Coordinates of C-alpha atoms in Angstrom, one line a residue:
M1 CA 0.1 -0.1 0.0
T2 CA 1.4 3.5 -1.1
L3 CA 0.6 6.7 0.8
T4 CA -1.1 7.9 -2.2
E5 CA -3.6 5.2 -2.0
K6 CA -6.7 5.5 -0.4
Y7 CA -6.9 4.1 3.3
T8 CA -8.8 1.2 3.5
H9 CA -9.5 -0.7 7.0
E10 CA -8.8 -4.2 7.8
P11 CA -11.7 -6.3 7.0
F12 CA -13.9 -8.2 9.5
T13 CA -13.9 -11.8 9.5
D14 CA -17.1 -13.6 8.1
F15 CA -17.7 -16.4 10.7
T16 CA -20.9 -17.7 8.5
I17 CA -18.0 -19.0 6.3
E18 CA -17.2 -22.4 7.5
E19 CA -13.5 -22.1 6.9
N20 CA -13.3 -19.1 9.0
A21 CA -15.1 -20.4 11.8
N22 CA -13.1 -23.5 11.9
A23 CA -9.8 -21.3 11.8
F24 CA -11.2 -19.4 14.8
K25 CA -11.9 -22.7 16.8
A26 CA -8.5 -24.1 16.0
A27 CA -7.0 -20.8 17.3
L28 CA -9.1 -21.1 20.5
K29 CA -7.8 -24.5 20.7
A30 CA -4.3 -23.4 20.2
V31 CA -4.0 -21.0 23.2
Q32 CA -5.6 -23.1 25.6
P33 CA -2.2 -24.9 26.6
E34 CA -0.9 -21.4 27.1
M35 CA -3.4 -20.6 29.8
G36 CA -1.8 -19.9 33.4
K37 CA 1.6 -18.9 31.7
S38 CA 3.9 -16.5 33.6
Y39 CA 4.8 -13.1 31.8
P40 CA 7.6 -10.8 32.9
L41 CA 7.9 -7.1 32.8
M42 CA 10.0 -5.7 30.1
I43 CA 12.2 -2.7 31.0
G44 CA 15.0 -1.4 28.6
G45 CA 14.9 -4.7 26.9
E46 CA 15.3 -6.7 30.0
S47 CA 12.8 -9.2 31.2
I48 CA 12.1 -8.6 34.9
T49 CA 10.1 -11.3 36.9
T50 CA 8.7 -10.4 40.3
E51 CA 7.4 -12.2 43.3
E52 CA 4.2 -10.1 43.3
Q53 CA 2.1 -10.8 40.4
I54 CA -1.2 -9.8 38.8
I55 CA -3.4 -13.1 38.2
S56 CA -5.5 -12.6 35.2
I57 CA -8.8 -14.8 35.0
N58 CA -11.2 -15.7 32.5
P59 CA -14.1 -13.5 33.4
A60 CA -16.7 -16.3 31.8
N61 CA -15.0 -18.9 33.9
K62 CA -13.5 -17.7 37.3
E63 CA -11.6 -21.2 37.7
E64 CA -9.5 -20.6 34.7
V65 CA -6.2 -18.4 35.0
I66 CA -5.2 -16.7 31.6
G67 CA -1.8 -15.7 32.9
R68 CA 0.3 -14.7 35.9
V69 CA 1.9 -11.2 35.4
S70 CA 4.8 -9.6 37.0
K71 CA 3.8 -6.5 38.9
A72 CA 5.9 -3.4 38.8
N73 CA 6.3 -1.4 42.1
K74 CA 7.8 2.2 42.3
E75 CA 11.3 1.2 42.1
L76 CA 10.8 -0.7 38.9
A77 CA 8.8 2.3 37.6
R78 CA 11.7 4.4 38.4
K79 CA 14.1 2.0 36.5
A80 CA 11.6 2.0 33.4
M81 CA 11.7 5.8 33.3
Q82 CA 15.6 5.7 33.3
A83 CA 15.4 3.0 30.4
A84 CA 12.8 5.3 28.5
L85 CA 14.9 8.5 29.0
S86 CA 17.8 6.7 27.8
A87 CA 16.3 5.3 24.7
F88 CA 14.6 8.6 23.8
E89 CA 18.2 10.1 23.0
T90 CA 18.5 7.6 20.0
W91 CA 14.8 6.9 19.2
K92 CA 14.0 10.5 18.6
K93 CA 16.9 10.8 15.9
E94 CA 15.7 7.8 13.9
D95 CA 14.2 8.4 10.6
P96 CA 10.5 8.5 10.9
E97 CA 10.2 6.1 7.8
V98 CA 12.2 3.5 9.9
R99 CA 9.8 3.9 12.8
A100 CA 6.7 3.7 10.5
N101 CA 8.2 0.6 8.8
I102 CA 8.3 -1.1 12.4
L103 CA 4.4 -0.4 12.7
F104 CA 3.7 -1.7 9.2
R105 CA 5.9 -5.0 10.0
A106 CA 4.1 -5.3 13.4
A107 CA 0.7 -4.9 11.4
E108 CA 1.6 -7.7 9.1
I109 CA 2.6 -10.1 12.0
L110 CA -0.5 -9.3 13.7
R111 CA -2.5 -10.0 10.5
E112 CA -0.9 -13.4 10.1
R113 CA -1.9 -14.0 13.9
K114 CA -5.1 -12.4 13.8
H115 CA -7.3 -15.3 15.3
E116 CA -4.7 -16.1 17.8
F117 CA -4.8 -12.7 19.2
S118 CA -8.6 -12.6 19.0
A119 CA -8.7 -16.0 20.9
Y120 CA -6.9 -14.4 23.8
L121 CA -9.4 -11.3 23.6
V122 CA -12.2 -14.0 23.9
K123 CA -10.3 -15.8 26.8
E124 CA -9.0 -12.7 29.1
A125 CA -11.6 -10.2 28.0
G126 CA -14.7 -12.1 27.6
K127 CA -15.3 -10.9 23.9
P128 CA -17.4 -12.8 21.8
W129 CA -16.2 -13.8 18.5
K130 CA -17.1 -10.8 16.3
E131 CA -16.1 -8.3 19.1
A132 CA -12.8 -10.0 19.4
D133 CA -12.2 -10.0 15.7
A134 CA -13.1 -6.3 15.4
D135 CA -10.7 -5.4 18.3
T136 CA -7.9 -7.1 16.5
A137 CA -8.8 -5.6 13.1
E138 CA -8.8 -2.3 14.6
A139 CA -5.3 -2.6 16.2
I140 CA -4.0 -3.4 12.7
D141 CA -5.8 -0.4 11.5
F142 CA -4.2 1.8 14.3
L143 CA -0.5 0.4 13.3
V144 CA -1.1 1.1 9.6
F145 CA -2.9 4.3 9.9
Y146 CA -0.3 5.9 12.5
G147 CA 2.5 4.6 10.4
R148 CA 1.2 6.1 7.0
Q149 CA 0.2 9.4 8.9
M150 CA 3.9 9.7 10.4
M151 CA 5.1 9.4 6.6
Q152 CA 3.0 12.2 5.7
L153 CA 4.1 14.5 8.7
K154 CA 7.8 13.9 8.5
E155 CA 8.4 16.7 6.0
G156 CA 6.6 19.2 8.5
A157 CA 3.9 21.7 7.1
P158 CA 4.6 24.4 4.5
V159 CA 5.1 28.0 5.5
E160 CA 5.9 31.0 3.7
S161 CA 9.4 32.4 3.1
R162 CA 10.3 36.0 2.2
K163 CA 13.3 37.1 -0.2
G164 CA 16.5 36.4 1.7
E165 CA 15.2 33.7 4.2
T166 CA 14.3 30.1 4.3
N167 CA 11.4 29.2 6.6
T168 CA 10.6 25.5 7.8
F169 CA 8.0 24.1 10.1
N170 CA 8.6 20.6 11.6
Y171 CA 7.3 18.4 14.3
I172 CA 9.7 17.0 16.8
P173 CA 9.1 14.2 19.5
L174 CA 8.0 15.1 23.0
G175 CA 9.8 12.8 25.3
V176 CA 8.8 10.1 27.6
G177 CA 5.0 9.2 27.8
I178 CA 2.9 7.1 30.1
I179 CA 0.3 5.0 28.4
I180 CA -2.7 3.9 30.6
S181 CA -5.0 1.5 28.5
P182 CA -8.3 0.2 29.4
F183 CA -9.8 -3.3 29.7
N184 CA -12.5 -3.1 27.0
F185 CA -10.6 -2.8 23.8
P186 CA -7.3 -4.1 25.3
L187 CA -5.7 -4.7 22.0
A188 CA -6.9 -2.0 19.8
I189 CA -6.8 1.1 22.4
M190 CA -3.7 -0.1 23.8
A191 CA -2.1 -0.8 20.4
G192 CA -3.1 2.4 19.2
T193 CA -2.2 4.6 22.0
A194 CA 1.3 2.9 22.2
A195 CA 2.0 2.9 18.5
A196 CA 0.9 6.7 18.0
A197 CA 3.3 7.5 20.6
I198 CA 6.1 5.4 19.5
V199 CA 6.0 6.4 15.9
A200 CA 6.0 10.1 16.5
G201 CA 9.6 9.5 17.9
N202 CA 8.6 9.1 21.8
T203 CA 9.5 6.4 24.1
I204 CA 6.8 5.2 26.4
L205 CA 6.1 3.3 29.7
L206 CA 3.1 1.0 29.0
K207 CA 0.4 0.4 32.0
P208 CA -2.4 -1.8 30.7
A209 CA -5.6 -2.5 32.5
N210 CA -5.0 -5.0 35.3
N211 CA -7.8 -7.1 33.9
T212 CA -6.3 -7.7 30.7
P213 CA -2.3 -7.7 31.0
V214 CA -1.7 -10.8 29.1
I215 CA -3.0 -9.6 25.7
A216 CA -0.6 -6.3 26.2
A217 CA 2.3 -8.9 27.0
K218 CA 1.5 -10.4 23.8
F219 CA 1.6 -7.2 21.9
V220 CA 4.9 -6.1 23.5
E221 CA 6.3 -9.5 22.1
L222 CA 5.0 -8.8 18.8
L223 CA 6.5 -5.2 18.7
Q224 CA 9.9 -6.9 19.6
E225 CA 9.6 -9.2 16.8
A226 CA 8.9 -6.6 14.5
G227 CA 12.2 -4.9 15.4
L228 CA 11.3 -2.4 18.0
P229 CA 14.6 -1.1 19.9
E230 CA 15.0 -2.0 23.5
G231 CA 13.8 0.7 25.7
V232 CA 11.4 2.4 23.5
L233 CA 8.4 0.3 25.1
N234 CA 8.5 -0.5 28.7
Y235 CA 6.0 -2.9 29.8
I236 CA 5.1 -2.2 33.7
P237 CA 1.6 -3.5 34.5
G238 CA 0.8 -2.3 38.2
S239 CA -1.3 -0.5 40.8
G240 CA -2.6 2.8 39.6
A241 CA -2.3 4.1 43.1
E242 CA 1.2 3.3 43.1
V243 CA 2.8 3.2 39.8
G244 CA 0.3 5.3 37.9
D245 CA 0.4 8.2 40.5
Y246 CA 3.9 8.0 40.7
L247 CA 4.6 8.3 36.7
V248 CA 2.0 10.9 36.3
D249 CA 3.6 13.1 38.8
H250 CA 7.3 12.3 37.6
P251 CA 9.0 15.5 36.4
K252 CA 10.6 13.6 33.3
T253 CA 7.1 12.5 32.4
R254 CA 6.4 14.7 29.0
F255 CA 3.0 13.5 28.3
V256 CA 0.1 11.0 29.7
S257 CA -2.1 9.1 27.0
F258 CA -5.0 7.8 29.1
T259 CA -8.3 5.8 28.3
G260 CA -10.7 4.8 31.2
S261 CA -13.2 6.1 33.7
R262 CA -14.0 9.9 34.3
E263 CA -13.1 9.8 37.9
V264 CA -9.5 8.5 37.1
G265 CA -9.2 10.9 34.2
C266 CA -10.0 13.7 36.0
R267 CA -7.5 12.7 38.6
I268 CA -4.7 12.3 36.1
Y269 CA -5.5 15.7 34.5
E270 CA -5.3 17.5 37.9
R271 CA -2.0 15.8 39.0
A272 CA -0.3 16.3 35.5
A273 CA -1.2 20.1 35.9
K274 CA 1.1 20.6 38.8
V275 CA 4.7 21.5 38.0
Q276 CA 7.1 19.4 40.1
P277 CA 10.5 20.2 41.2
G278 CA 12.9 19.7 38.3
Q279 CA 10.2 19.7 35.7
I280 CA 10.8 22.3 32.9
W281 CA 7.8 21.8 30.8
L282 CA 4.0 21.6 31.1
K283 CA 2.6 17.8 30.6
R284 CA 0.4 17.3 28.0
V285 CA -2.6 15.2 28.7
I286 CA -4.6 13.0 26.1
A287 CA -7.9 11.8 27.9
E288 CA -10.7 9.5 26.7
M289 CA -13.1 9.3 29.8
G290 CA -16.3 7.8 28.7
G291 CA -19.8 8.8 27.9
K292 CA -23.6 8.4 28.5
D293 CA -24.8 8.0 24.9
T294 CA -28.0 8.7 23.4
V295 CA -30.0 7.1 20.4
V296 CA -32.5 9.4 19.4
V297 CA -35.9 8.4 17.5
D298 CA -38.2 10.6 16.1
K299 CA -41.7 9.8 14.7
E300 CA -40.7 9.7 11.1
A301 CA -38.1 7.1 11.7
D302 CA -37.8 3.6 10.4
L303 CA -38.9 1.9 13.6
D304 CA -37.3 -1.6 13.0
L305 CA -34.1 0.2 12.1
A306 CA -34.4 2.1 15.5
A307 CA -35.0 -0.8 17.5
S308 CA -31.8 -2.6 16.1
S309 CA -29.7 0.6 16.4
I310 CA -30.9 0.8 20.2
V311 CA -30.3 -2.7 21.0
Y312 CA -27.1 -3.4 19.3
S313 CA -25.6 0.0 20.5
A314 CA -26.5 -0.8 24.0
F315 CA -25.6 -4.4 24.5
G316 CA -22.6 -5.0 22.2
F317 CA -19.7 -6.3 24.5
S318 CA -22.1 -6.2 27.3
G319 CA -22.4 -2.4 27.2
Q320 CA -18.8 -2.1 28.4
K321 CA -17.9 0.5 25.6
C322 CA -17.6 4.5 26.2
S323 CA -19.6 4.7 23.1
A324 CA -22.5 2.3 24.2
G325 CA -26.1 3.9 23.7
S326 CA -27.4 3.4 27.0
R327 CA -30.2 6.0 26.5
A328 CA -32.9 5.8 24.2
V329 CA -35.1 8.9 23.6
V330 CA -38.1 8.3 21.5
H331 CA -40.9 10.3 20.3
Q332 CA -44.1 9.8 22.4
D333 CA -46.2 9.0 19.1
V334 CA -43.9 5.9 18.4
Y335 CA -42.4 5.3 21.8
D336 CA -44.5 2.2 22.7
E337 CA -44.0 0.5 19.2
V338 CA -40.2 1.1 19.5
L339 CA -40.0 -0.1 23.0
E340 CA -41.9 -3.2 22.1
K341 CA -39.6 -4.1 19.1
A342 CA -36.6 -3.3 21.3
I343 CA -37.8 -5.7 23.9
A344 CA -38.5 -8.5 21.5
L345 CA -35.1 -8.1 19.8
T346 CA -33.5 -8.0 23.1
N347 CA -34.9 -11.3 24.1
T348 CA -33.4 -13.1 21.2
L349 CA -29.9 -12.2 22.4
S350 CA -27.8 -15.2 23.3
I351 CA -25.9 -14.8 26.6
G352 CA -23.1 -17.3 27.5
N353 CA -19.5 -18.5 27.1
P354 CA -17.8 -16.2 24.5
E355 CA -16.0 -19.1 23.2
D356 CA -19.4 -20.4 21.6
V357 CA -19.8 -18.8 18.1
N358 CA -23.7 -18.4 18.8
T359 CA -23.1 -16.1 21.9
Y360 CA -24.0 -12.4 21.3
M361 CA -23.2 -11.4 24.8
G362 CA -20.6 -12.5 26.9
P363 CA -19.6 -11.8 30.8
V364 CA -18.9 -8.3 32.4
I365 CA -15.2 -7.9 33.1
D366 CA -15.0 -8.6 36.8
Q367 CA -16.7 -9.0 40.2
A368 CA -16.5 -5.2 40.8
S369 CA -18.1 -4.5 37.6
F370 CA -20.8 -7.1 38.2
N371 CA -21.6 -5.6 41.6
K372 CA -21.6 -2.1 40.5
I373 CA -24.2 -2.9 37.5
T374 CA -26.4 -5.0 39.5
K375 CA -26.7 -2.0 42.0
Y376 CA -27.7 0.3 39.1
I377 CA -30.3 -2.6 38.1
E378 CA -31.9 -2.2 41.5
I379 CA -31.8 1.7 41.1
G380 CA -33.6 1.2 37.9
K381 CA -36.3 -0.5 39.5
E382 CA -37.0 2.5 41.6
E383 CA -36.6 4.8 38.8
G384 CA -38.5 3.1 35.9
R385 CA -40.2 -0.1 34.8
L386 CA -38.2 -3.2 34.2
A387 CA -39.1 -4.2 30.8
A388 CA -36.4 -6.9 29.9
G389 CA -33.6 -8.7 31.6
G390 CA -32.8 -7.5 35.2
Q391 CA -30.9 -10.7 36.4
G392 CA -27.3 -11.4 36.9
D393 CA -25.5 -14.8 37.7
D394 CA -21.8 -14.8 39.1
S395 CA -21.4 -18.2 40.3
R396 CA -19.1 -19.4 37.3
G397 CA -18.6 -16.0 35.3
Y398 CA -19.8 -12.4 35.6
F399 CA -23.0 -12.9 33.6
I400 CA -25.9 -10.1 33.5
Q401 CA -28.8 -10.3 31.2
P402 CA -29.4 -7.4 28.8
T403 CA -31.6 -5.0 30.8
I404 CA -34.1 -2.5 29.6
F405 CA -36.0 0.0 31.7
A406 CA -38.8 1.8 30.3
D407 CA -40.5 5.2 31.4
V408 CA -37.2 6.5 33.0
D409 CA -37.4 10.4 33.7
E410 CA -34.5 12.4 32.0
Q411 CA -32.9 13.5 35.0
A412 CA -33.0 10.0 36.8
R413 CA -29.5 8.3 37.6
L414 CA -30.0 5.6 34.8
M415 CA -30.0 8.6 32.6
Q416 CA -27.3 10.4 33.8
E417 CA -24.6 8.2 35.0
E418 CA -22.1 6.1 33.0
I419 CA -22.9 2.3 34.1
F420 CA -20.6 0.5 31.7
G421 CA -22.8 -2.5 31.5
P422 CA -25.7 -3.9 29.7
V423 CA -28.5 -1.5 31.2
L424 CA -30.5 0.8 28.8
A425 CA -32.9 3.3 29.8
F426 CA -36.0 4.2 27.8
C427 CA -37.2 8.0 27.8
K428 CA -40.2 9.6 26.1
A429 CA -39.9 13.0 24.4
R430 CA -42.8 15.3 23.5
D431 CA -41.2 16.7 20.4
F432 CA -37.9 17.4 18.6
D433 CA -37.0 20.3 20.7
H434 CA -37.3 18.1 23.8
M435 CA -35.2 15.4 22.2
M436 CA -32.4 17.5 21.5
E437 CA -32.6 19.0 25.2
I438 CA -32.4 15.3 26.5
A439 CA -29.7 14.6 24.2
N440 CA -27.4 17.3 25.7
N441 CA -28.5 17.1 29.2
T442 CA -25.4 15.0 30.6
D443 CA -22.0 16.0 31.5
Y444 CA -20.8 13.8 28.5
G445 CA -20.5 14.3 24.9
L446 CA -18.9 11.4 23.3
T447 CA -21.3 9.6 20.7
G448 CA -25.0 10.0 19.6
A449 CA -27.2 8.9 16.9
L450 CA -30.4 10.1 15.4
I451 CA -32.8 7.8 13.6
S452 CA -34.9 9.9 11.0
H453 CA -36.0 10.7 7.6
N454 CA -36.7 14.1 8.4
P455 CA -33.9 16.4 6.8
D456 CA -35.0 19.4 8.8
H457 CA -34.2 17.3 11.8
I458 CA -31.0 15.8 10.5
Q459 CA -29.7 19.3 10.0
R460 CA -30.8 20.6 13.2
A461 CA -29.0 17.7 15.0
K462 CA -25.7 18.3 13.1
E463 CA -25.9 21.9 14.5
E464 CA -27.1 21.2 18.2
F465 CA -26.6 17.4 19.1
H466 CA -23.3 18.2 21.1
V467 CA -21.2 15.2 20.7
G468 CA -17.8 14.3 19.2
N469 CA -19.1 11.3 16.9
L470 CA -22.7 11.7 15.6
Y471 CA -24.3 9.2 13.5
F472 CA -27.4 9.1 11.5
N473 CA -29.5 6.1 10.9
R474 CA -27.2 3.6 12.4
G475 CA -26.0 2.8 15.9
C476 CA -23.7 5.0 17.9
T477 CA -20.8 2.5 18.3
G478 CA -18.4 1.0 15.7
A479 CA -16.2 3.8 14.8
I480 CA -13.6 2.7 12.3
V481 CA -10.0 4.2 12.2
G482 CA -9.5 6.8 9.5
Y483 CA -13.1 7.0 8.7
Q484 CA -14.9 8.1 12.0
P485 CA -12.2 9.6 14.3
F486 CA -13.0 9.1 17.7
G487 CA -13.3 11.3 20.6
G488 CA -15.8 13.4 22.6
F489 CA -16.6 16.6 24.4
N490 CA -17.2 17.7 28.0
M491 CA -16.5 15.1 30.6
S492 CA -15.9 12.7 27.7
G493 CA -12.4 13.8 27.6
T494 CA -10.1 16.0 25.4
D495 CA -11.6 15.0 22.2
S496 CA -8.1 13.8 20.7
K497 CA -9.8 11.9 17.9
A498 CA -8.0 8.6 17.5
G499 CA -7.7 7.5 14.2
G500 CA -7.9 11.1 12.8
P501 CA -5.8 13.4 11.1
D502 CA -4.6 15.4 14.1
Y503 CA -4.0 12.7 16.5
L504 CA -0.1 12.0 15.9
I505 CA 0.5 15.8 16.1
L506 CA -0.6 15.7 19.9
H507 CA 2.5 13.5 20.6
M508 CA 4.8 16.0 18.8
Q509 CA 5.8 19.7 19.2
A510 CA 6.1 22.2 16.3
K511 CA 9.5 23.7 15.5
T512 CA 9.9 26.9 13.5
M513 CA 13.4 27.4 11.9
S514 CA 14.3 30.6 9.8
E515 CA 17.4 30.8 8.0
T516 CA 18.7 34.0 6.4
I517 CA 20.4 33.2 3.1

């Protein structure tokens, strides 16, 4: 693929084709003997095993250990920082084309091992086949997209020169970055945030979510195979309170790239703003912090499309997406019909072990999530009418039925607070003014969708619906790298637009040079 060719994303696997389904079953079987394996830290190219470990378990089967991962402490984080600082002195001078080619090689290796990585996503994150496959495809997309983008940015941007002078405008790396990645897209977001920082010429300390450290360890191995020099990526899973805070505060940290909860994101933003002794820059923070996203349905909508858009946006990967459509705002004239269709569709969704190809919805990630979501279901019973689901079972894994509450007030907790689970609130609207009012009434502004055939309503939504990713006549999840750059407004984060034309620039600083001839 040349830079002049149009970017096309990695295709999703069609599992209705028997050959593809058999290949994925074979991958699941192949990774099974790897369960319970131990994984070291990687600091400056050195594998370090610690006594204290993070035990990663299968959320669909609590008895199964996916891996035992060495756990970094403050002293090892300090060692990793020194390794990253040392590696930065050479990596920042490396030809951007060389850096990009490492990403391209990594993408090719990942493409060859796509089902293997997806199988780990099924086992460690509880992702059903299609969700796992999409996660891996997105990771490949990020590697290719950011590699191509770096090739385009390496010459800088054109500026004017007057007679007798030559002016240039170029981008240079920032320094050492801290990458804190989430459990819900444990390959795609982790790979994307790491790759963007690396290809821009920075060195990084990667702290993945403690629920999914094995997938991150496998990715680190892949980058080593692709030729990434020692010390450019340092793999240090550990406690957020110990390792995370220490690194965010560190005077040599140049930027923090975080994806996760609003609570943690705000804390990072605050801590990073404080200038520490010996710190000679202002730290940059790239943060994606969640959402409370709305699918809006007017009375002129295709009601079957509305129901499917609502249901699949709400319950894909058990609602554990910051883009999940956890609120349905429907015009009063079609409310009952859309609700009825959504309930009927929800009741067809299969819940169970994600290793089964027929499973639509697997478990939530862990006991803490299970407990939080079931508490919200109890709150929902006070705030609305339970219309579907409402049951959970954590005896073997962390399974919660896709749950719908009807007739929820627009200011109810179920309509305002991010639950991060398979809980959907239906709210009735009087007219389009009321719909837009409700759509914008949360602290967040990540994704949203309008189902409508009314061109005036579509135009108004374009102007008034205040979200970073707005979709029409489809669900509000499923942004594709290079097609729908992703990031939101307000408390959804810094709107950094992952997979977009401006993203790499966030990891660099611009330098103007003027030479008199």
